[in-house]
mmCIF file of C-alpha atoms in Angstrom:
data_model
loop_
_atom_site.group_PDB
_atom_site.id
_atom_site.type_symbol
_atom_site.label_atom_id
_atom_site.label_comp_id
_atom_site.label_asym_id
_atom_site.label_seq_id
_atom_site.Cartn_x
_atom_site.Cartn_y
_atom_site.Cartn_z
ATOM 1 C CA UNK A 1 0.000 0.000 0.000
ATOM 2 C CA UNK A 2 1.646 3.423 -0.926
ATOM 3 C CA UNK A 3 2.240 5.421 2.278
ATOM 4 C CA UNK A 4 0.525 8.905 2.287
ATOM 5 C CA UNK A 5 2.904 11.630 1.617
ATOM 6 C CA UNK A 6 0.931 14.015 4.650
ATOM 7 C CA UNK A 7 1.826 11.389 7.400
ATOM 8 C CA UNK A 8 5.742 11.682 6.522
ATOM 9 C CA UNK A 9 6.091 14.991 8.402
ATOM 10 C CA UNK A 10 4.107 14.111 11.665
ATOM 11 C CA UNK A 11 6.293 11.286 11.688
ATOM 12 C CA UNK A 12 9.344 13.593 11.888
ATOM 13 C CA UNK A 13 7.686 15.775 14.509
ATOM 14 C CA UNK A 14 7.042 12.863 17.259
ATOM 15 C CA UNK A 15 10.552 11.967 16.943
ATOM 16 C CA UNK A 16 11.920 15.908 16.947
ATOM 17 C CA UNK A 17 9.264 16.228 19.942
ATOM 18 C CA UNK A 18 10.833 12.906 21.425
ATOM 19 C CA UNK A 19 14.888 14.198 21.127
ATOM 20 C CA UNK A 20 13.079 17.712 22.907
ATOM 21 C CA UNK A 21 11.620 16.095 25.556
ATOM 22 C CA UNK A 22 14.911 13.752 26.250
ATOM 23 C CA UNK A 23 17.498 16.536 26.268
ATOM 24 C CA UNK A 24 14.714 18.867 28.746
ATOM 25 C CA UNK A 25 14.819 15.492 30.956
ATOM 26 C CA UNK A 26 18.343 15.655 30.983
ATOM 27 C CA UNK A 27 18.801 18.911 31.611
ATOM 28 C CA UNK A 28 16.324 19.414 34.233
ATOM 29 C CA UNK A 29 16.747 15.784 35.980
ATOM 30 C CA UNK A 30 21.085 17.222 36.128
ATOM 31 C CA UNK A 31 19.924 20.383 37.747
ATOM 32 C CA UNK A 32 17.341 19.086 39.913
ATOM 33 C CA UNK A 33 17.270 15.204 40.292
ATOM 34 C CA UNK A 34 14.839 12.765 39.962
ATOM 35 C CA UNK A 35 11.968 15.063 42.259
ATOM 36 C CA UNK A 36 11.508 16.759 38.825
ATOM 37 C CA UNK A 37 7.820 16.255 37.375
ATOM 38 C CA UNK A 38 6.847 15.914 33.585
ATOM 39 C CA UNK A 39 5.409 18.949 34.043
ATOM 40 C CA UNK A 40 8.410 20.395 35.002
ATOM 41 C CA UNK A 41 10.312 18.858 31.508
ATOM 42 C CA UNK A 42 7.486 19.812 29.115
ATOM 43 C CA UNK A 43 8.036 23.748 29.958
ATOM 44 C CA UNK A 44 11.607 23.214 29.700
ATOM 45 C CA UNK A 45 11.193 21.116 26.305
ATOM 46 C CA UNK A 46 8.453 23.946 25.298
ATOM 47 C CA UNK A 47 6.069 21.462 24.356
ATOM 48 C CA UNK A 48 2.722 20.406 25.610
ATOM 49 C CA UNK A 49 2.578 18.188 28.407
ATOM 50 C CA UNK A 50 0.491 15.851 27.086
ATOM 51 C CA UNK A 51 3.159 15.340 23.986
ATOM 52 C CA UNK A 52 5.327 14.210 27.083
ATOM 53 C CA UNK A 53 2.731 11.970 29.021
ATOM 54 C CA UNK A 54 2.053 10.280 25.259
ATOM 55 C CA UNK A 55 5.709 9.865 24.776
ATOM 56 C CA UNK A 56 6.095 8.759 28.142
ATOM 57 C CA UNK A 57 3.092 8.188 30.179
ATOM 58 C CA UNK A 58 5.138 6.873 33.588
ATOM 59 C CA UNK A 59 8.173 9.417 34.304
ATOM 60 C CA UNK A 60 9.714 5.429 35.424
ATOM 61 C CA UNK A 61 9.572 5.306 31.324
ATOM 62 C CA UNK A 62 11.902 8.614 30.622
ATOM 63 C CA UNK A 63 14.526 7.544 33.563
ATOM 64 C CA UNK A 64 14.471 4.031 31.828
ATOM 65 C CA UNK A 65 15.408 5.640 28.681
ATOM 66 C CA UNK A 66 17.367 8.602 29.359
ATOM 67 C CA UNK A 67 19.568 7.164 32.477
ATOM 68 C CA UNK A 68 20.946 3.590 30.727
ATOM 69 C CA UNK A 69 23.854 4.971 28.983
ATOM 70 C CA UNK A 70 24.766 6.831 32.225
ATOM 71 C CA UNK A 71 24.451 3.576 34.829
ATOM 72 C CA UNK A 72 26.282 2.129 32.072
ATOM 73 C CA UNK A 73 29.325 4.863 32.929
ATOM 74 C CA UNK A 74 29.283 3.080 35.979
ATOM 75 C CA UNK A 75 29.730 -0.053 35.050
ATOM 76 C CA UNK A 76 32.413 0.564 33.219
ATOM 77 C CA UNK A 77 34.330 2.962 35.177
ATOM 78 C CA UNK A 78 34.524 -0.603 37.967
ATOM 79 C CA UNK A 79 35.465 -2.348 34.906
ATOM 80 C CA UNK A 80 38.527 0.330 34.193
ATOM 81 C CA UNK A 81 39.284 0.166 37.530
ATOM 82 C CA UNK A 82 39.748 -3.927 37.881
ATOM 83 C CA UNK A 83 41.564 -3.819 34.641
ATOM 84 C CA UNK A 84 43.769 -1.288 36.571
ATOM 85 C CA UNK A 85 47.141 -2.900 37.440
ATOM 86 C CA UNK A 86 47.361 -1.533 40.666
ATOM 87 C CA UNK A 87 44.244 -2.882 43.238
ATOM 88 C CA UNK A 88 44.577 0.378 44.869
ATOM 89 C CA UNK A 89 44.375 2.729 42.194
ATOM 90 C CA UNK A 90 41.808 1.249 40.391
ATOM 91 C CA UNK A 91 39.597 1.412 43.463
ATOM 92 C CA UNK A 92 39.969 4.708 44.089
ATOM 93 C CA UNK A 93 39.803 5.891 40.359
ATOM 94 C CA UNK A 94 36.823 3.951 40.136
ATOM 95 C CA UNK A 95 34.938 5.621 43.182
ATOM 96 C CA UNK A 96 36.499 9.453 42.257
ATOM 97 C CA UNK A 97 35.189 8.578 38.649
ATOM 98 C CA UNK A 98 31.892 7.845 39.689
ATOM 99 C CA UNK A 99 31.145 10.618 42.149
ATOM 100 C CA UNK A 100 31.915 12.904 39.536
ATOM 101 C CA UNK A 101 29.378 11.828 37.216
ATOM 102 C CA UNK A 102 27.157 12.264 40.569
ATOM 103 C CA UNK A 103 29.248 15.997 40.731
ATOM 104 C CA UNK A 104 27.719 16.673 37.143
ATOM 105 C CA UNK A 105 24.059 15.160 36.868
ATOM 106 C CA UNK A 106 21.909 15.346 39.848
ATOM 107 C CA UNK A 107 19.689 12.891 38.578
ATOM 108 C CA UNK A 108 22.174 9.977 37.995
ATOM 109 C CA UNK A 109 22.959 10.639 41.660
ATOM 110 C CA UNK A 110 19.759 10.026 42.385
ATOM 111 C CA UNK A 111 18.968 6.901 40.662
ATOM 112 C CA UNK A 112 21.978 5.276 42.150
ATOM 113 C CA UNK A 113 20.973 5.506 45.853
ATOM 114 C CA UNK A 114 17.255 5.290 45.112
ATOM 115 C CA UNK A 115 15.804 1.858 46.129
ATOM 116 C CA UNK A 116 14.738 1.142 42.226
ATOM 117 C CA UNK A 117 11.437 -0.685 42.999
ATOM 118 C CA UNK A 118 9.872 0.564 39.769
ATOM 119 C CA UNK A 119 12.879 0.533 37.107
ATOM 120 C CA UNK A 120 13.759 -2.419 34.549
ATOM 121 C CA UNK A 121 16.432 -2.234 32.591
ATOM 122 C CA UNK A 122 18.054 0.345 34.401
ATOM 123 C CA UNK A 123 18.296 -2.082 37.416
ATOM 124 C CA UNK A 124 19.736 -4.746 35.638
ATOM 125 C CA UNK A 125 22.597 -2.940 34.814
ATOM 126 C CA UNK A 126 22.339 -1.336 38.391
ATOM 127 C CA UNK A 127 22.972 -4.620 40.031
ATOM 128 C CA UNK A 128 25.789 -5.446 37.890
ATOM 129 C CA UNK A 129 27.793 -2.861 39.936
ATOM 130 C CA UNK A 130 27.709 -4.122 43.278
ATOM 131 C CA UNK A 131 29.742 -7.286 42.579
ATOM 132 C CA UNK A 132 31.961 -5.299 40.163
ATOM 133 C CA UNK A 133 32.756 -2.588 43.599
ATOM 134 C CA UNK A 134 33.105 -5.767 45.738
ATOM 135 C CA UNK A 135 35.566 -7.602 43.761
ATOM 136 C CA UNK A 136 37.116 -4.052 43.493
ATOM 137 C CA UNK A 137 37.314 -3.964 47.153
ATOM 138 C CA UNK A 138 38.666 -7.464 47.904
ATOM 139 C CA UNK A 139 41.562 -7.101 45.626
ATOM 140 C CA UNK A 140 42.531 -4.158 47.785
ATOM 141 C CA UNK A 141 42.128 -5.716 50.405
ATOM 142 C CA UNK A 142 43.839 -8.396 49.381
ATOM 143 C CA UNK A 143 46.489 -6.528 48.429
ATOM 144 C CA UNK A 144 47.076 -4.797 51.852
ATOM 145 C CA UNK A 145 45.843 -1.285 50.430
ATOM 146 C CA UNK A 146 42.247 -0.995 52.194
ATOM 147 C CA UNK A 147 41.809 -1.545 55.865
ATOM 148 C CA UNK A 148 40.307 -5.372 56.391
ATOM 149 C CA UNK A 149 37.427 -4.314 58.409
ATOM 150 C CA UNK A 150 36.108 -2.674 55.116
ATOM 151 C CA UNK A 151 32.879 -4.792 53.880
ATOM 152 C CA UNK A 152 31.169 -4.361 50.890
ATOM 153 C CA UNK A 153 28.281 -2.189 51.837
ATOM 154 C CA UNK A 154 30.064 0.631 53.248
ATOM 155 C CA UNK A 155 30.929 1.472 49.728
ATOM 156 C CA UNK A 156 27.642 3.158 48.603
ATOM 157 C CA UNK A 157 27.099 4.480 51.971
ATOM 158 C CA UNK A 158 30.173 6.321 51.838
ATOM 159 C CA UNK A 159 29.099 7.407 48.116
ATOM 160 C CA UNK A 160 25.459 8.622 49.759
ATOM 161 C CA UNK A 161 27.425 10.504 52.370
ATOM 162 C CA UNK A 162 29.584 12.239 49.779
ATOM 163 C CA UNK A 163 27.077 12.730 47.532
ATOM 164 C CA UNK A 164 24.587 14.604 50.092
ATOM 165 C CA UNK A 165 27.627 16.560 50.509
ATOM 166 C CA UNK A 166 28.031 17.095 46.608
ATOM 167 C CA UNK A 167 24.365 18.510 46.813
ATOM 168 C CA UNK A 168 25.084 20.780 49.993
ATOM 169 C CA UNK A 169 28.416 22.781 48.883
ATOM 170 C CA UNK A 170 27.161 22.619 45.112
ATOM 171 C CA UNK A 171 26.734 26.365 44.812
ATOM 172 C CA UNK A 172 29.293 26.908 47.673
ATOM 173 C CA UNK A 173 32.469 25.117 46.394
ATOM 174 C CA UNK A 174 31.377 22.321 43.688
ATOM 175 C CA UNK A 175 35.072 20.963 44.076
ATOM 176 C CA UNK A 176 34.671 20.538 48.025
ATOM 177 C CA UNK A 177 33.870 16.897 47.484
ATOM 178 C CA UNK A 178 37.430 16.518 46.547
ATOM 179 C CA UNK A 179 38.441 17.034 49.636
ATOM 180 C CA UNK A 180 36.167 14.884 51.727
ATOM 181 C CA UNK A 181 37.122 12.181 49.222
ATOM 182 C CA UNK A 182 41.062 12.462 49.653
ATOM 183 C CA UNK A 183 40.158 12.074 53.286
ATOM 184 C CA UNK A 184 37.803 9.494 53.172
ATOM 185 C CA UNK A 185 40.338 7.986 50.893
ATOM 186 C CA UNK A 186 42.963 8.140 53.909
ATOM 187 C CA UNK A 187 40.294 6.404 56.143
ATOM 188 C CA UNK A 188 40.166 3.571 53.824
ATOM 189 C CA UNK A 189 43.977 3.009 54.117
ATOM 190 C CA UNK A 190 45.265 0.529 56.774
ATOM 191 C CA UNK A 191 48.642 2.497 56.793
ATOM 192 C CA UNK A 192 50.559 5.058 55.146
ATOM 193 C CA UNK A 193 53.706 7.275 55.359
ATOM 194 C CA UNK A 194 51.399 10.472 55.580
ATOM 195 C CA UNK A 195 48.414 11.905 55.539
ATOM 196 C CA UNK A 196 47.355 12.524 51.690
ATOM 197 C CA UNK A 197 47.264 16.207 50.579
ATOM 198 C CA UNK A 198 44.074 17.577 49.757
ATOM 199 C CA UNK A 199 43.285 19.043 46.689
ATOM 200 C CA UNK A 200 41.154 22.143 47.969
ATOM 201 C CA UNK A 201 40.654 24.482 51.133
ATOM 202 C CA UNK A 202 38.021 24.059 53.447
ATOM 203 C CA UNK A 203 34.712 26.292 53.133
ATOM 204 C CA UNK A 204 34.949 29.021 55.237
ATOM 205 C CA UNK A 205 33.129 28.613 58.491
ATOM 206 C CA UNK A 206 30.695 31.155 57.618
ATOM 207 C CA UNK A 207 29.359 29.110 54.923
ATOM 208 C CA UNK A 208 28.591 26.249 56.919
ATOM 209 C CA UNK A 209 25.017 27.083 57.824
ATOM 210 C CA UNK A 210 24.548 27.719 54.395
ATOM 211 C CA UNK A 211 25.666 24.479 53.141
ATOM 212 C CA UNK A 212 23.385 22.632 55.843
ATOM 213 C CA UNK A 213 20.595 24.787 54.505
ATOM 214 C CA UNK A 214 21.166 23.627 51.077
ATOM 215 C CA UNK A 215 21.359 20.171 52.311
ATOM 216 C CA UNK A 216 17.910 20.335 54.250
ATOM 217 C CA UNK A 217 16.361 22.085 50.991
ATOM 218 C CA UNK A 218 17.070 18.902 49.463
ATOM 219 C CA UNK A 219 15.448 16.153 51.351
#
């Protein structure tokens, strides 16, 4: 059956429509996290929000599709760091790599400490990292570079703890993190020569309040 010449271009709307409403999801779900409604990403996409709810009638849907190639990041930054020669190195490239995605995207922060009830293939890959940290972890341990009392689930509570602090000093100092890292990093260690420099000043004590504030504006 010939296909009708007037259909062509509605065709090639949907899918500009879809690529708007993706890169406003993006964008707003970086800047603000997962809290974000479809509301919120049609007026940033300047479309309707029903185009979004017919594109996407559970916001579950538009995490699915947006946030896969960024769990995928993840995975493979555990996968560069066991292919890293050094057990140490790798571990802590791994975690510095991943809390800056968390630094840069708000939203991919999110979805790795949320509880991920609702999500499919998102999860999937999501539960390919936690053997991926462990055997991370046990190789450094094995090696002598992390502290034996280390288990496996302190890992993402340490990357919830950094990341709340990501969220707090954001508009403060968004390389504070750094520093809380390079000490946590210390912690980690069983022994060393010396304490590790760190790689920026603390916030002035002034801006502490302010930080908290931040911090409370986000739960």
């Amino acid at each position: 059956m010939p296909v009708d010449p007037a259909s062509r271009p509605l065709r090639r709307d949907a899918e500009r429509n879809r690529q708007r409403i993706l890169q406003a999801a993006r964008d707003v779900f970086a800047e603000r996290g997962l809290t974000a409604s479809l509301d919120d990403i049609a007026r940033h996409a300047e479309v309707g929000v029903g185009t979004v709810y017919r594109r996407f009638p559970e916001k579950q849907l538009l995490i699915d599709a947006l946030f896969e190639d960024r769990v995928a990041e993840v995975v493979a930054a555990f996968e560069r760091g066991l292919a890293n020669p050094d057990p140490w190195e790798g571990f802590a490239s791994s975690l510095e790599t991943i809390l800056t995605l968390q630094a840069t995207d708000r939203g991919l922060k999110d979805l790795l400490v949320s509880d991920g009830a609702a999500c499919s293939g998102i999860c999937e890959a999501r539960r390919r990292i936690a053997p991926l940290s462990t055997r991370l972890l046990e190789r450094a341990q094995a090696d002598g570079s992390v502290r034996p009392d280390v288990v496996p689930s302190d890992i993402p509570l340490l990357q919830l703890a950094l990341g709340s602090l990501i969220d707090a000093t954001r508009d403060l100092d968004p390389a504070l993190w750094r520093r809380f890292l390079a000490l946590t990093l210390d912690g980690l260690r069983p022994s060393r020569d010396g304490p590790t420099p760190l790689p920026t000043d603390g916030l002035d004590a002034e801006h502490v309040p302010e930080a908290m504030r931040a911090w409370r504006a986000r739960r």
